[in-house]
Coordinates of C-alpha atoms and ligand atoms in Angstrom, one line a residue:
M49 CA 23.9 -3.8 -3.8
K50 CA 23.4 -1.8 -1.1
I51 CA 20.0 -0.6 0.4
G52 CA 19.6 3.4 0.0
R53 CA 17.4 6.0 1.9
L54 CA 13.3 4.9 2.1
N55 CA 11.9 7.0 -0.4
H56 CA 8.5 6.7 -0.1
V57 CA 5.8 4.2 1.4
G58 CA 3.0 3.3 -1.0
V59 CA -0.5 3.9 0.7
A60 CA -3.7 2.2 -2.0
V61 CA -6.9 4.0 -1.6
P62 CA -10.1 4.3 -3.0
S63 CA -9.6 8.4 -3.8
V64 CA -6.6 10.1 -3.8
D65 CA -7.8 13.4 -3.4
E66 CA -10.1 12.0 -0.2
A67 CA -7.1 10.7 1.3
A68 CA -5.2 13.8 0.6
E69 CA -7.7 15.7 2.5
V70 CA -7.3 13.0 5.7
Y71 CA -3.5 13.9 5.9
R72 CA -4.4 18.1 5.1
T73 CA -6.6 18.1 8.1
M74 CA -5.5 15.4 10.5
F75 CA -2.0 16.2 10.3
G76 CA -1.8 19.6 9.2
A77 CA 0.0 18.7 5.6
T78 CA 0.5 21.3 3.4
D79 CA 2.9 20.0 0.8
I80 CA 0.6 18.0 -0.8
S81 CA 1.3 17.5 -4.5
E82 CA -1.4 17.5 -8.1
I83 CA -2.9 14.1 -9.1
K84 CA -0.2 12.4 -11.3
D85 CA -2.0 9.7 -14.1
L86 CA 0.1 7.0 -14.9
P87 CA -1.6 5.2 -17.5
E88 CA 0.7 2.6 -18.0
Q89 CA 0.6 1.3 -14.6
G90 CA -2.8 1.8 -14.2
V91 CA -2.4 4.1 -11.3
R92 CA -3.2 7.8 -10.3
V93 CA -1.0 9.2 -7.5
R94 CA -0.5 12.5 -5.0
F95 CA 2.6 13.0 -2.7
V96 CA 2.4 14.0 0.7
H97 CA 6.2 15.3 1.3
L98 CA 7.3 14.9 4.8
E99 CA 10.1 16.3 6.4
N100 CA 12.3 13.2 5.8
S101 CA 10.0 11.3 3.2
E102 CA 6.7 10.9 1.2
I103 CA 3.7 9.2 1.3
E104 CA 2.5 8.0 -2.1
L105 CA -1.0 7.9 -2.3
I106 CA -2.1 5.7 -5.3
E107 CA -5.8 5.2 -6.7
P108 CA -6.8 2.6 -9.9
L109 CA -6.6 3.9 -12.9
G110 CA -8.9 1.7 -15.3
E111 CA -10.3 -1.5 -14.8
A112 CA -6.9 -3.4 -15.2
S113 CA -5.0 -1.6 -12.3
P114 CA -3.0 -3.8 -10.0
I115 CA -4.4 -1.8 -7.3
V116 CA -8.1 -3.1 -8.1
K117 CA -7.7 -6.2 -6.0
F118 CA -6.2 -5.2 -3.0
L119 CA -8.4 -2.4 -2.8
E120 CA -10.6 -5.4 -3.1
K121 CA -9.3 -7.2 -0.2
H122 CA -9.0 -3.7 1.5
P123 CA -11.6 -1.5 0.5
K124 CA -10.6 1.6 3.1
G125 CA -7.3 1.6 1.7
G126 CA -3.9 0.1 3.4
Q127 CA -0.5 0.2 3.1
H128 CA 0.9 -1.2 -0.3
H129 CA 4.2 -1.0 -0.9
V130 CA 7.5 0.3 0.7
C131 CA 10.2 2.6 -1.7
F132 CA 14.0 2.1 -1.3
E133 CA 16.6 4.5 -3.5
V134 CA 19.1 2.1 -5.3
E135 CA 22.1 3.4 -7.1
D136 CA 22.0 1.5 -9.8
I137 CA 18.3 0.1 -11.0
I138 CA 19.8 -2.9 -13.1
K139 CA 22.6 -3.6 -10.5
A140 CA 19.6 -4.2 -8.0
R141 CA 17.3 -6.2 -10.1
D142 CA 20.2 -8.6 -11.1
A143 CA 21.4 -8.6 -7.2
M144 CA 17.6 -9.6 -6.6
R145 CA 17.6 -12.6 -9.0
E146 CA 21.0 -13.7 -8.0
K147 CA 19.8 -13.8 -4.2
G148 CA 16.4 -15.9 -5.3
A149 CA 14.0 -13.2 -4.9
T150 CA 11.4 -12.7 -7.6
V151 CA 11.3 -9.5 -9.6
L152 CA 7.8 -8.5 -10.9
G153 CA 6.8 -8.5 -14.6
T154 CA 9.1 -8.5 -16.9
G155 CA 11.8 -7.2 -14.8
E156 CA 12.4 -4.4 -17.4
P157 CA 12.7 -1.4 -14.9
R158 CA 9.5 0.8 -15.9
I159 CA 9.4 5.0 -15.0
G160 CA 7.6 5.4 -11.8
A161 CA 6.1 8.4 -10.6
H162 CA 9.1 10.0 -9.8
G163 CA 10.2 9.8 -13.7
V164 CA 13.1 7.2 -12.9
P165 CA 13.1 4.0 -13.4
V166 CA 11.8 1.4 -10.6
I167 CA 11.1 -2.4 -10.5
F168 CA 8.7 -3.8 -7.5
V169 CA 10.3 -7.5 -5.7
H170 CA 7.5 -9.9 -4.4
P171 CA 6.5 -9.8 -0.8
K172 CA 7.3 -13.5 -0.6
D173 CA 10.9 -12.6 -0.3
F174 CA 10.4 -9.8 2.1
N175 CA 8.6 -10.5 5.4
G176 CA 5.1 -10.1 3.4
V177 CA 6.1 -6.4 2.6
L178 CA 5.9 -5.7 -1.4
V179 CA 9.5 -3.8 -2.2
E180 CA 9.6 -0.9 -5.0
L181 CA 13.1 -0.5 -5.9
M182 CA 13.8 3.1 -7.6
A183 CA 16.9 4.6 -8.9
K184 CA 18.1 7.6 -6.9
P185 CA 16.7 10.6 -7.8
E186 CA 19.1 13.5 -9.3
L187 CA 17.9 15.7 -7.0
S188 CA 16.3 15.2 -3.4
H189 CA 13.0 17.1 -2.9
Ligands
LIG283 CO1 6.0 3.9 -5.1

């Protein structure tokens, strides 16, 4: 497998609306998505669209949210993951495992915030950075 484009940087925050407001007022960002709830993943997201990439703002949705623990450690929010595009998500997952990396969960790709399958790879395998791999979207934004 070969790494593709940086699709987005994930930032965990207590409130996606308040965080979106920071990007709007501090940076003049205007292209910011509406809230999207992903109950299966326990998160609520908004995207700040940039010229070459996106910031994915992530707020916990429900008590079992995987973001809850992260926000306990970083109450004001913090950089959570980076997401790279890959041509084939199954081949990418298998390659990660063959190379000894830990794919989180069952390893079955789940539909992510962009409507395409994603997997996550453990930060211990990537210099402390949680990595999301996503199938290349059909159309780039
Ligand atoms: Co993401």
